[in-house]
Coordinates of C-alpha atoms in Angstrom, one line a residue:
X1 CA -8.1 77.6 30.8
X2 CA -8.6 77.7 34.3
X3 CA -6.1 76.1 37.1
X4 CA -7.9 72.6 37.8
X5 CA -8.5 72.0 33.4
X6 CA -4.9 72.5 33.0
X7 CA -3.8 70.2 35.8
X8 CA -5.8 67.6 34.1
X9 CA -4.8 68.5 31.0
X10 CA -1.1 68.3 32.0
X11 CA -1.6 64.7 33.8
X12 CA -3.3 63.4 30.6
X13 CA -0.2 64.6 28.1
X14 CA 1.9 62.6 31.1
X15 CA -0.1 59.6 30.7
X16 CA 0.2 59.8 26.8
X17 CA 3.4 61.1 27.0
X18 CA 4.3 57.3 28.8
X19 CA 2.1 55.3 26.6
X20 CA 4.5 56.4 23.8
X21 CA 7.5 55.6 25.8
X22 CA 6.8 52.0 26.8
X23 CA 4.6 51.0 23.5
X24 CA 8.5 52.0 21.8
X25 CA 10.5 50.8 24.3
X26 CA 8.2 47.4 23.6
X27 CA 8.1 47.6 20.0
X28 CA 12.0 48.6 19.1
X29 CA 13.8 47.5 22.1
X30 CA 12.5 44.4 23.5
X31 CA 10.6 42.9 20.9
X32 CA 13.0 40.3 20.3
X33 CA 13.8 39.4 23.4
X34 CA 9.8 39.3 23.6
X35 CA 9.3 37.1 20.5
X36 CA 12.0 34.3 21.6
X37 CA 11.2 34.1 25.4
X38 CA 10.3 30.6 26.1
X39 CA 7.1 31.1 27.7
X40 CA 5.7 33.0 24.9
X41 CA 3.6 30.3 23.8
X42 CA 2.9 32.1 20.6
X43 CA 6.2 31.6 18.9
X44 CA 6.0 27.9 19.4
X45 CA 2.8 28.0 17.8
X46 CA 4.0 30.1 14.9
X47 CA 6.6 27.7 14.1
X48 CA 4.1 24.9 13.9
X49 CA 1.7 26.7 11.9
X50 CA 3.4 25.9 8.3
X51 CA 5.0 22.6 7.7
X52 CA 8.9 22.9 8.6
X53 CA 11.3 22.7 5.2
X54 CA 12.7 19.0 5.4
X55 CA 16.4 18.0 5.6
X56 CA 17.9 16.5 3.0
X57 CA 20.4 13.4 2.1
X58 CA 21.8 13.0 -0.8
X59 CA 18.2 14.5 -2.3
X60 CA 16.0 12.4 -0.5
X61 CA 14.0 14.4 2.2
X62 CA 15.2 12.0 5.6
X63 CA 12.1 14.4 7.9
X64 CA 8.4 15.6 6.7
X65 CA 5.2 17.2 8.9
X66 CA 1.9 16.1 9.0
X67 CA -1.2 17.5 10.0
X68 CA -2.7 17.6 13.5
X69 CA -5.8 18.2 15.6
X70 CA -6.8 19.1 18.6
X71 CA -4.3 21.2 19.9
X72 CA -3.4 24.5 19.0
X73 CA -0.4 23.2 16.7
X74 CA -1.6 22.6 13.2
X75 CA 1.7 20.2 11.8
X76 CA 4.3 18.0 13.6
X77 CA 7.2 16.6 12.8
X78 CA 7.7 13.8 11.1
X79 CA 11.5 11.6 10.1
X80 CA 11.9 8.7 8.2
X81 CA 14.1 6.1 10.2
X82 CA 14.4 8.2 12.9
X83 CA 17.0 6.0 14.9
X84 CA 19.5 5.7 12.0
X85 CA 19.8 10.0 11.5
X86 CA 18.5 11.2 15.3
X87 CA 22.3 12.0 15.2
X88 CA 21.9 14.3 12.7
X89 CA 18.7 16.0 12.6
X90 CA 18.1 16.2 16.3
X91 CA 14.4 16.7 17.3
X92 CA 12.1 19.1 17.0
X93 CA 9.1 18.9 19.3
X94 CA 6.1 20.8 19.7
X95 CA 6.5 20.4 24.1
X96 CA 10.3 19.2 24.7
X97 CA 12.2 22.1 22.2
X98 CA 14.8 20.9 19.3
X99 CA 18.5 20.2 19.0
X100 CA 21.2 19.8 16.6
X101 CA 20.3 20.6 12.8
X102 CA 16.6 21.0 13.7
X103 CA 17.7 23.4 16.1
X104 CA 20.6 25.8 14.7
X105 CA 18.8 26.2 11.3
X106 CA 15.3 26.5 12.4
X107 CA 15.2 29.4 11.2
X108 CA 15.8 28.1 7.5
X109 CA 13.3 25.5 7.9
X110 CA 10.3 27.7 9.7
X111 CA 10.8 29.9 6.9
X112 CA 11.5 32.7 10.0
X113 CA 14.7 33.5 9.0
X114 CA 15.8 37.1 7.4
X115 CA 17.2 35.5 4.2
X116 CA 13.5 34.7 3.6
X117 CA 12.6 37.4 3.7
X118 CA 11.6 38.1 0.1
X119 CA 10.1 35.0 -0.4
X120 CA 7.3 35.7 2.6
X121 CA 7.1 39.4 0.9
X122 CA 6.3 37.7 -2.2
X123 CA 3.9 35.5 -0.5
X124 CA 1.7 37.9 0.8
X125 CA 0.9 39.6 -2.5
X126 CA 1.0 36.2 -4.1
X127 CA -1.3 34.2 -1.5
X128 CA 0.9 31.6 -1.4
X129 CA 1.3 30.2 2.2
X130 CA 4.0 29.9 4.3
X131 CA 7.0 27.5 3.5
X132 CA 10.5 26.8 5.3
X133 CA 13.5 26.0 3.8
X134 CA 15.7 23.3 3.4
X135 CA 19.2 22.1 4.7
X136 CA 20.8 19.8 2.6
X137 CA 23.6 17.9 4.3
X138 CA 26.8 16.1 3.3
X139 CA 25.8 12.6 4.7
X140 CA 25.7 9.3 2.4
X141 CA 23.0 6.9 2.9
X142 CA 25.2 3.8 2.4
X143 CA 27.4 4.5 5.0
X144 CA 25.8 5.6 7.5
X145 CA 23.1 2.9 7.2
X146 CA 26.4 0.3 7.3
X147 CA 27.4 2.4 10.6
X148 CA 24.3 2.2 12.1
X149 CA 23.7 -1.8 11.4
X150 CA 27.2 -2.2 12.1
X151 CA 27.2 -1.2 15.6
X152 CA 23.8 -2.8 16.2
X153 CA 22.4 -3.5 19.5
X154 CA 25.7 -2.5 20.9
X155 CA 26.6 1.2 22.6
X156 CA 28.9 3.0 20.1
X157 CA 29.5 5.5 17.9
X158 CA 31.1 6.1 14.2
X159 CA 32.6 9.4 12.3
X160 CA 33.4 9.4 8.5
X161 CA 35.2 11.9 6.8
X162 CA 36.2 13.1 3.7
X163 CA 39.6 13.8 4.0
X164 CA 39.7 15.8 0.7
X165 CA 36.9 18.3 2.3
X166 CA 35.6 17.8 5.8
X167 CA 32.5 16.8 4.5
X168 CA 30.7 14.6 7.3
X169 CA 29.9 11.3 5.7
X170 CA 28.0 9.2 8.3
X171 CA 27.7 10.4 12.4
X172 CA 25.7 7.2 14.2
X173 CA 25.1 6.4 17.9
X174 CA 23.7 3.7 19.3
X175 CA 21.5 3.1 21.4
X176 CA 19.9 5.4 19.4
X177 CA 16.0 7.0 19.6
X178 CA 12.6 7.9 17.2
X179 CA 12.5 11.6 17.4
X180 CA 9.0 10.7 15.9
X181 CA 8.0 9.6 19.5
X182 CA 7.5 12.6 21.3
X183 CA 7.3 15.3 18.5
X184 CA 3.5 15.8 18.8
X185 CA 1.8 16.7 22.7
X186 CA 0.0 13.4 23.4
X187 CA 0.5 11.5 26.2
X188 CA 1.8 9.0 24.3
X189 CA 4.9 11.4 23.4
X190 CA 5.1 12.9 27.1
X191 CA 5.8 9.6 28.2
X192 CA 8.2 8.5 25.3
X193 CA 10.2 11.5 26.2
X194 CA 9.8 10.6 30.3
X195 CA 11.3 7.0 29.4
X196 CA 14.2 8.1 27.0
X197 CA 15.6 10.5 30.0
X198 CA 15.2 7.6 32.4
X199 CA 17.0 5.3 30.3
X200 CA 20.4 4.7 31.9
X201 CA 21.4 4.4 27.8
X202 CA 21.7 8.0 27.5
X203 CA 20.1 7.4 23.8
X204 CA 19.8 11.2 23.2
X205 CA 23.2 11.8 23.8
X206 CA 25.1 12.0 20.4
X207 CA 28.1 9.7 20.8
X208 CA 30.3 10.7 17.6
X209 CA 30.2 14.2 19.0
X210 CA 29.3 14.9 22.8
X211 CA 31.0 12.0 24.1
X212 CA 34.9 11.5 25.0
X213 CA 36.4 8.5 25.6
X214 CA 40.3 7.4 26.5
X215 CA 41.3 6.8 22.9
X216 CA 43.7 4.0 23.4
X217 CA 46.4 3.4 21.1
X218 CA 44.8 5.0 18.3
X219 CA 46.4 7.8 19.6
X220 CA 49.6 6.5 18.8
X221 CA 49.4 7.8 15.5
X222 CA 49.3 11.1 17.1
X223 CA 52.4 10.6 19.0
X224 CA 54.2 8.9 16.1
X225 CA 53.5 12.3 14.2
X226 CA 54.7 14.3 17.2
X227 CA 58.1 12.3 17.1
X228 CA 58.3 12.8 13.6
X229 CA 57.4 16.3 13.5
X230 CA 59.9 17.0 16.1
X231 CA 62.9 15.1 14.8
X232 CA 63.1 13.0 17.7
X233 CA 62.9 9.9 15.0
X234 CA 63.8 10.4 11.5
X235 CA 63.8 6.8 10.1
X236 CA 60.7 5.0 11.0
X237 CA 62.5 1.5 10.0
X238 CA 65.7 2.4 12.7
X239 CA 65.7 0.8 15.8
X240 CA 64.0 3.1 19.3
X241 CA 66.5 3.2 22.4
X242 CA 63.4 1.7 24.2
X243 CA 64.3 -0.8 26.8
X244 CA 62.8 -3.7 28.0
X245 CA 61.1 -3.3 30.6
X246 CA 60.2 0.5 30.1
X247 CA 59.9 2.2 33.3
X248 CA 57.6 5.1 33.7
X249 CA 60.0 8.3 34.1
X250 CA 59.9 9.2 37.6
X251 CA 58.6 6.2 38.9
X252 CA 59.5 2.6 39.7
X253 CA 56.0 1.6 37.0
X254 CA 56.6 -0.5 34.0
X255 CA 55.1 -0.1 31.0
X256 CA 52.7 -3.0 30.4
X257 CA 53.3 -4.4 26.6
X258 CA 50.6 -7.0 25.6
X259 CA 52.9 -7.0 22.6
X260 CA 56.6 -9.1 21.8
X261 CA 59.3 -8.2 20.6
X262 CA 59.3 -4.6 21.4
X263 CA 62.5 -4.0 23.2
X264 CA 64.2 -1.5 20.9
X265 CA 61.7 -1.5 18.2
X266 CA 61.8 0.4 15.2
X267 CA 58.6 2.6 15.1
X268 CA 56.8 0.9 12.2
X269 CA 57.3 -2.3 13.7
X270 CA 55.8 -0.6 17.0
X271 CA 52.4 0.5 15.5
X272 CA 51.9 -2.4 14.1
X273 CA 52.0 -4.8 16.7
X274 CA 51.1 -1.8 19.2
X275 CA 53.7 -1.3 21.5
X276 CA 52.7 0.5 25.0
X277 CA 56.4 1.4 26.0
X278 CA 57.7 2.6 22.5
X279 CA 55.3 5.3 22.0
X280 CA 55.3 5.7 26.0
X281 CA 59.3 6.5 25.7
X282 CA 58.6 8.9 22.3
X283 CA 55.7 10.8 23.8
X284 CA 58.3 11.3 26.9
X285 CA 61.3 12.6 24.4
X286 CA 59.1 14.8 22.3
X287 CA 58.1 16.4 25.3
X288 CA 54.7 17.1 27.1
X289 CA 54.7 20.9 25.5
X290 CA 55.2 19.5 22.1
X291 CA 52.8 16.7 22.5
X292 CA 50.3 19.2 23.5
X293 CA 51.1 21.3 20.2
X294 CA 50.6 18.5 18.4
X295 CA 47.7 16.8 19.2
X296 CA 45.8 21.1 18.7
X297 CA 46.6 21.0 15.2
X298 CA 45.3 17.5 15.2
X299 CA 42.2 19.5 17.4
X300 CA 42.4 18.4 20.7
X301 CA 41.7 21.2 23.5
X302 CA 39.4 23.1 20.9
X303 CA 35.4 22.3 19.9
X304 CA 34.3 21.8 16.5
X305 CA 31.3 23.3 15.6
X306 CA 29.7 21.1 12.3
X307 CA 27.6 23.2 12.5
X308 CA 26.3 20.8 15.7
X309 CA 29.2 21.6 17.9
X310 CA 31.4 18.2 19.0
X311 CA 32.8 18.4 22.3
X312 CA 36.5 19.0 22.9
X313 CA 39.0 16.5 23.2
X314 CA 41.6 16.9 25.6
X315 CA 45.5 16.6 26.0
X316 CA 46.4 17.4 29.4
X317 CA 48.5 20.4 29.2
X318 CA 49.6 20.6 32.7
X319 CA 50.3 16.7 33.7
X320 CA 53.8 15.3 34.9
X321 CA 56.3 13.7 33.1
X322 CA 54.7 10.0 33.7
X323 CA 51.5 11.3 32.8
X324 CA 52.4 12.7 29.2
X325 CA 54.0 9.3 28.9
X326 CA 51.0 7.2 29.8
X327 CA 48.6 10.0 27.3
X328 CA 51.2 9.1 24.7
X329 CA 49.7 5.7 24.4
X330 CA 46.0 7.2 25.0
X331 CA 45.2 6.5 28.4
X332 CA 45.6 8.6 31.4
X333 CA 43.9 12.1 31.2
X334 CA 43.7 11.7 27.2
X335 CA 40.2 11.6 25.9
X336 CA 38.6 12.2 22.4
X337 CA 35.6 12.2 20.5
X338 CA 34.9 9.5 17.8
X339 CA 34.8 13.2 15.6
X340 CA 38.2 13.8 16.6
X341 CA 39.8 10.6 15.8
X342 CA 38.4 10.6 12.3
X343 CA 39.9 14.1 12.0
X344 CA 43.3 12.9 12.6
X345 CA 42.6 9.7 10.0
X346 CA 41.7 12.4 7.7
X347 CA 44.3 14.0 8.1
X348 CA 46.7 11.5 7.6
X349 CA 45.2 10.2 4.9
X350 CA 44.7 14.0 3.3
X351 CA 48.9 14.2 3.6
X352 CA 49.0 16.0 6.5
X353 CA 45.9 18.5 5.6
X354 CA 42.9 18.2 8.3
X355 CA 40.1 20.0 6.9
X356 CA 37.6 21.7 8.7
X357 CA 34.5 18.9 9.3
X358 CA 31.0 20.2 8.0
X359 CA 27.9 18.3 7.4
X360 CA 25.4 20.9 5.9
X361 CA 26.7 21.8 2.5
X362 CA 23.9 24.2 1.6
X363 CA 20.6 26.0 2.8
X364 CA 18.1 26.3 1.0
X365 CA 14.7 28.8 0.0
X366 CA 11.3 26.8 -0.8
X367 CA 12.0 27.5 -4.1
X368 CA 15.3 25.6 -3.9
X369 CA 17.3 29.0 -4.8
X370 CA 20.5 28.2 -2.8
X371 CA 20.6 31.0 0.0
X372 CA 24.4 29.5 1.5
X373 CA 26.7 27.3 0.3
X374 CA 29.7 25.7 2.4
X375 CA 33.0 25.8 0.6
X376 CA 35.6 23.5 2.5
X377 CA 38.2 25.1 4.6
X378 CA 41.8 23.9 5.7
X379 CA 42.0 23.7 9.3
X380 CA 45.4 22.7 10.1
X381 CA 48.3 20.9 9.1
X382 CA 49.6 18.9 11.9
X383 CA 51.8 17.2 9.8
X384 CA 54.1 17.5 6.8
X385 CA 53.4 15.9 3.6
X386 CA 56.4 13.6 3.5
X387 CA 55.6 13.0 7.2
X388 CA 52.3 12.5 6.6
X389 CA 53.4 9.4 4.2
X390 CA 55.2 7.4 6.1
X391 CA 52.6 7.4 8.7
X392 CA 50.2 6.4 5.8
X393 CA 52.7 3.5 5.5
X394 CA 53.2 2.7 8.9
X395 CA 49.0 2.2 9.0
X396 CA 48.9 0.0 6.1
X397 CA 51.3 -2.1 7.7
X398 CA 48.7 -2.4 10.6
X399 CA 46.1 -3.5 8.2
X400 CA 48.1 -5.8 6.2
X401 CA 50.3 -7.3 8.8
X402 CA 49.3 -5.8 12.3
X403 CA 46.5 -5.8 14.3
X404 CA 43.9 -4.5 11.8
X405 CA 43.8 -7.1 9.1
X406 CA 39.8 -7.2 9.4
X407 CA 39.8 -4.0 8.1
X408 CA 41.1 -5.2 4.2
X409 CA 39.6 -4.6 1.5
X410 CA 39.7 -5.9 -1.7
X411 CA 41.9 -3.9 -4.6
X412 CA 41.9 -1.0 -2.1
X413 CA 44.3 0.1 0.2
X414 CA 43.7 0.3 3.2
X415 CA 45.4 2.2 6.4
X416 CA 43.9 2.1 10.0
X417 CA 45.1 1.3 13.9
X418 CA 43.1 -0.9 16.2
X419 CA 42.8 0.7 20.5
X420 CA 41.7 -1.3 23.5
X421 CA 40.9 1.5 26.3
X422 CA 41.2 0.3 29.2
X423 CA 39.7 2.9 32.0
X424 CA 37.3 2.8 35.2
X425 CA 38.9 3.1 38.6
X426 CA 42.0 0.0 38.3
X427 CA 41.1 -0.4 34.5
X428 CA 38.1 -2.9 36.2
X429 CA 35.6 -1.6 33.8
X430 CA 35.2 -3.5 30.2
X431 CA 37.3 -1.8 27.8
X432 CA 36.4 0.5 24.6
X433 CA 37.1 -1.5 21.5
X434 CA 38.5 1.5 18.6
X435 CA 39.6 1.5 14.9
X436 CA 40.5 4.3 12.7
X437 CA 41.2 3.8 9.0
X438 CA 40.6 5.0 5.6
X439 CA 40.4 3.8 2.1
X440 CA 42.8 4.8 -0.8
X441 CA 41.4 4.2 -4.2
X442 CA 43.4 3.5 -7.5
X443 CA 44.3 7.4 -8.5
X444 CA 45.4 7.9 -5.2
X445 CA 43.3 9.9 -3.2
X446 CA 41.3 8.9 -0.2
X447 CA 37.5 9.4 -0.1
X448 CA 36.9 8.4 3.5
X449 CA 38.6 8.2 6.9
X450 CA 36.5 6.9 9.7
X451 CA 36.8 6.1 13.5
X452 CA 34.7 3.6 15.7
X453 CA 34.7 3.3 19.1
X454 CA 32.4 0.1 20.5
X455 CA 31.8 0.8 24.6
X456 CA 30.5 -2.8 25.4
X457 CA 29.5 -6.0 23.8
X458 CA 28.3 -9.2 24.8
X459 CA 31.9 -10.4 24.0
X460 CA 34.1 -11.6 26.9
X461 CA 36.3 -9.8 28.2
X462 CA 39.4 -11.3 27.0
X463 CA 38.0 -11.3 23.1
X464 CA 37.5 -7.4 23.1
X465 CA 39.4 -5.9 21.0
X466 CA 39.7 -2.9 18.5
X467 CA 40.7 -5.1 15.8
X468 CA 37.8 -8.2 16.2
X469 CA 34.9 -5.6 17.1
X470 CA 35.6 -2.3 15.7
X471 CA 37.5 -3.1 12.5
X472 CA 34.5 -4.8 10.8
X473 CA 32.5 -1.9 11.2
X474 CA 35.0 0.6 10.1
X475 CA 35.3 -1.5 6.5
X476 CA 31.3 -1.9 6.2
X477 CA 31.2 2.0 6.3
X478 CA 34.7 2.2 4.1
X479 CA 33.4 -0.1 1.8
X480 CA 30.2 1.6 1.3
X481 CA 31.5 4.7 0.2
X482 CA 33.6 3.3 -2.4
X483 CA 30.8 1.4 -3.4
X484 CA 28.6 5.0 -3.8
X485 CA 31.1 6.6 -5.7
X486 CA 30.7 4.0 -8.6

């Protein structure tokens, strides 16, 4: 071979030679990166080929997919009573993306995921088409439908809990939205989606999870199970050293009491008529350290991840002494998720055992073969069991002779605590009317906890309360479970 042929020959085995190189570098090292870029259009067109699995409520599908034409998508999705479960499910949209459960399992319910493998291998020989999974979650219909009608036309949100599991019972927000509305690529659904993010509503933001509010004196139980906890009172019927007034430590501030009669008052007698400077004096005596240990086993200063993941609460770990002392009655820098304040019902109720909250209990193949199952899991135990009782006690006292007799409920027992937040710059801004609770049935164990937190309401400002607004709603949802389990 002569000189100039084996030049050419050499610059041709080069330009094979790096053919090779970048069609593997493609193929093995960036083909995934490739495949889930967002401006591959072709994924999102994959995922719409097949109709999505469905989620599922107590085995009743709650989304679907229908058919579509021109545009390159072939189905969209579909949800039945898309307000009352866009908590849950999230959206999935052929132009805006998805969120929550339609979201973190779309693999499951494209039918992409690796666990399916088999069943698309089996497909292809068997010329059956595509399918996606299911994801069957831990919700009841009942009570989330009483949450949802509960809160109404007013902003709010509600958790319910087992306490026995961490299942996820019911998880509503309101104002709430159709994720029907903008799931296709119409016009129509472009501007759906334009008006929901103008809306100064914030309806696609999930209240129960990814929104914290001062909790107000429900967070009293949590102090009254720090105090407990830390020996600071052993005898919830024995009299507090709190005086009257109560000043602030450090400052020349009084503790405001919209309650009587709490000058040296026992601690049972202070949850149930809700005495600011009681639990502001045993926050201060537990310490701020010890409150902060506390309210983390309760899961404050952590996330949760449901598998949706709730924001974290927070308990001001580096505050002064006047400020653990105001967060002892829930104000000042304290601030928790409607999620969070059902967990430490639960946990109450669940003597003294928070489990961790879940609401998918099992994925699914299209064949309905079970590919994952959620077994419940202990969390924490921010309280002992003994302790965990008298608290229990304490909170039926609230609902049978406090603050949160709307919450009663015929031949059950009921335990809760009523919050008023106040908060905006000078408290000016209409308070947050809260309830936490749960129900006790006849053999002793309690299938639900809840927590409620209403932000506004055409009530005045003077009749807003935790007790008149939230209450109700917390026993509708109560109530409904009790009523589902027969």
């Amino acid at each position: 071979m002569n000189k100039p042929l084996r030049r050419i020959s050499l610059f041709c085995g080069l330009l094979v030679l790096a053919l090779l190189i970048r069609t593997n570098w493609l193929q093995y090292v960036q083909a995934e990166e490739l495949s889930t870029r967002k401006e591959n259009r072709r994924v999102l067109i994959a995922q719409y080929a097949s109709e999505r699995g469905n989620i599922i409520v107590q085995g009743q599908p709650i989304t679907g997919s229908a058919e579509t034409d021109g545009s390159d998508f072939k189905f969209k999705r579909t949800y039945t009573d898309g307000p009352l479960w866009a908590p849950v499910t999230g959206y999935a949209s052929q132009v805006f993306g998805s969120t929550q459960l339609e979201n973190i399992d779309d693999g499951i319910l494209t039918g992409n995921d690796d666990r399916l493998f088999f069943d698309r291998t089996i497909g292809m020989f068997t010329g059956e088409k595509k399918q996606g999974g299911n994801v069957v979650t831990t919700l009841n219909a009942a009570a989330q439908k009483a949450a949802f009608n509960g809160l109404g036309n007013r902003k709010g949100a509600v958790a319910a809990i087992d306490p026995r599991t961490g299942a996820i019972l019911a998880l509503a927000s309101t104002p709430s939205y159709d994720p029907s509305s903008f799931a296709g690529f119409s016009e129509a659904d472009g501007k759906a989606w334009a008006d929901l993010n103008a809306s100064p509503d914030k309806n696609l933001v999930n209240r129960a999870l990814r929104e914290t509010y001062p909790p107000g004196s429900t967070f009293k139980v949590v102090t009254a199970a720090a105090a407990l906890e830390n020996g600071v009172v052993t005898d919830i019927n024995a009299p507090t050293d709190t005086p009257e007034p109560y000043i602030l430590p450090g400052t020349r501030t009084p503790m405001v009491n919209h309650a009587s009669g709490c000058e040296k008052a026992t601690l049972n007698f202070a949850l149930q008529v809700s005495c600011n400077s009681v639990f502001a004096n045993l926050g201060d005596k537990v310490t701020r350290d010890k409150m902060v240990q506390t309210s983390e086993k309760f899961g404050f200063n952590n996330t949760v991840d449901t598998p949706v993941r709730a924001f974290a609460s927070v308990y001001d770990k580096t505050m002064s002494r006047d400020g653990n002392a105001q967060s002892s009655i829930g104000q000042f820098n304290t601030a928790a998720t409607p999620l969070q304040m059902a967990m430490v019902s639960a946990a109450i109720a669940n003597d003294g055992k928070l489990m961790k909250p879940y609401m998918v209990d099992q994925l699914q193949a299209p064949n309905l073969d079970v590919i994952e199952k959620h077994e419940p899991q202990e969390m924490s135990r921010p309280l002992s069991a003994a302790n965990a009782q008298k608290l229990q006690q304490m909170m039926v006292n609230v609902v049978e002779k406090g603050t949160g007799t709307n919450a009663k409920i015929k031949d059950f027992v009921v335990g809760g605590k009523t919050g008023t937040a106040q908060h905006g710059e000078k408290n000016a801004k209409r308070p947050y009317a809260w309830f936490i609770s749960y129900a006790e049935t006849p053999d002793g164990t309690s299938p639900v906890a809840v927590a409620v937190v209403i932000e506004d309401s055409a009530a005045d400002r003077e009749d807003i309360s935790g007790g008149g607004l939230a209450a109700p709603v917390a026993k509708a949802v109560m109530e409904a479970v009790l009523k589902n389990k027969g």
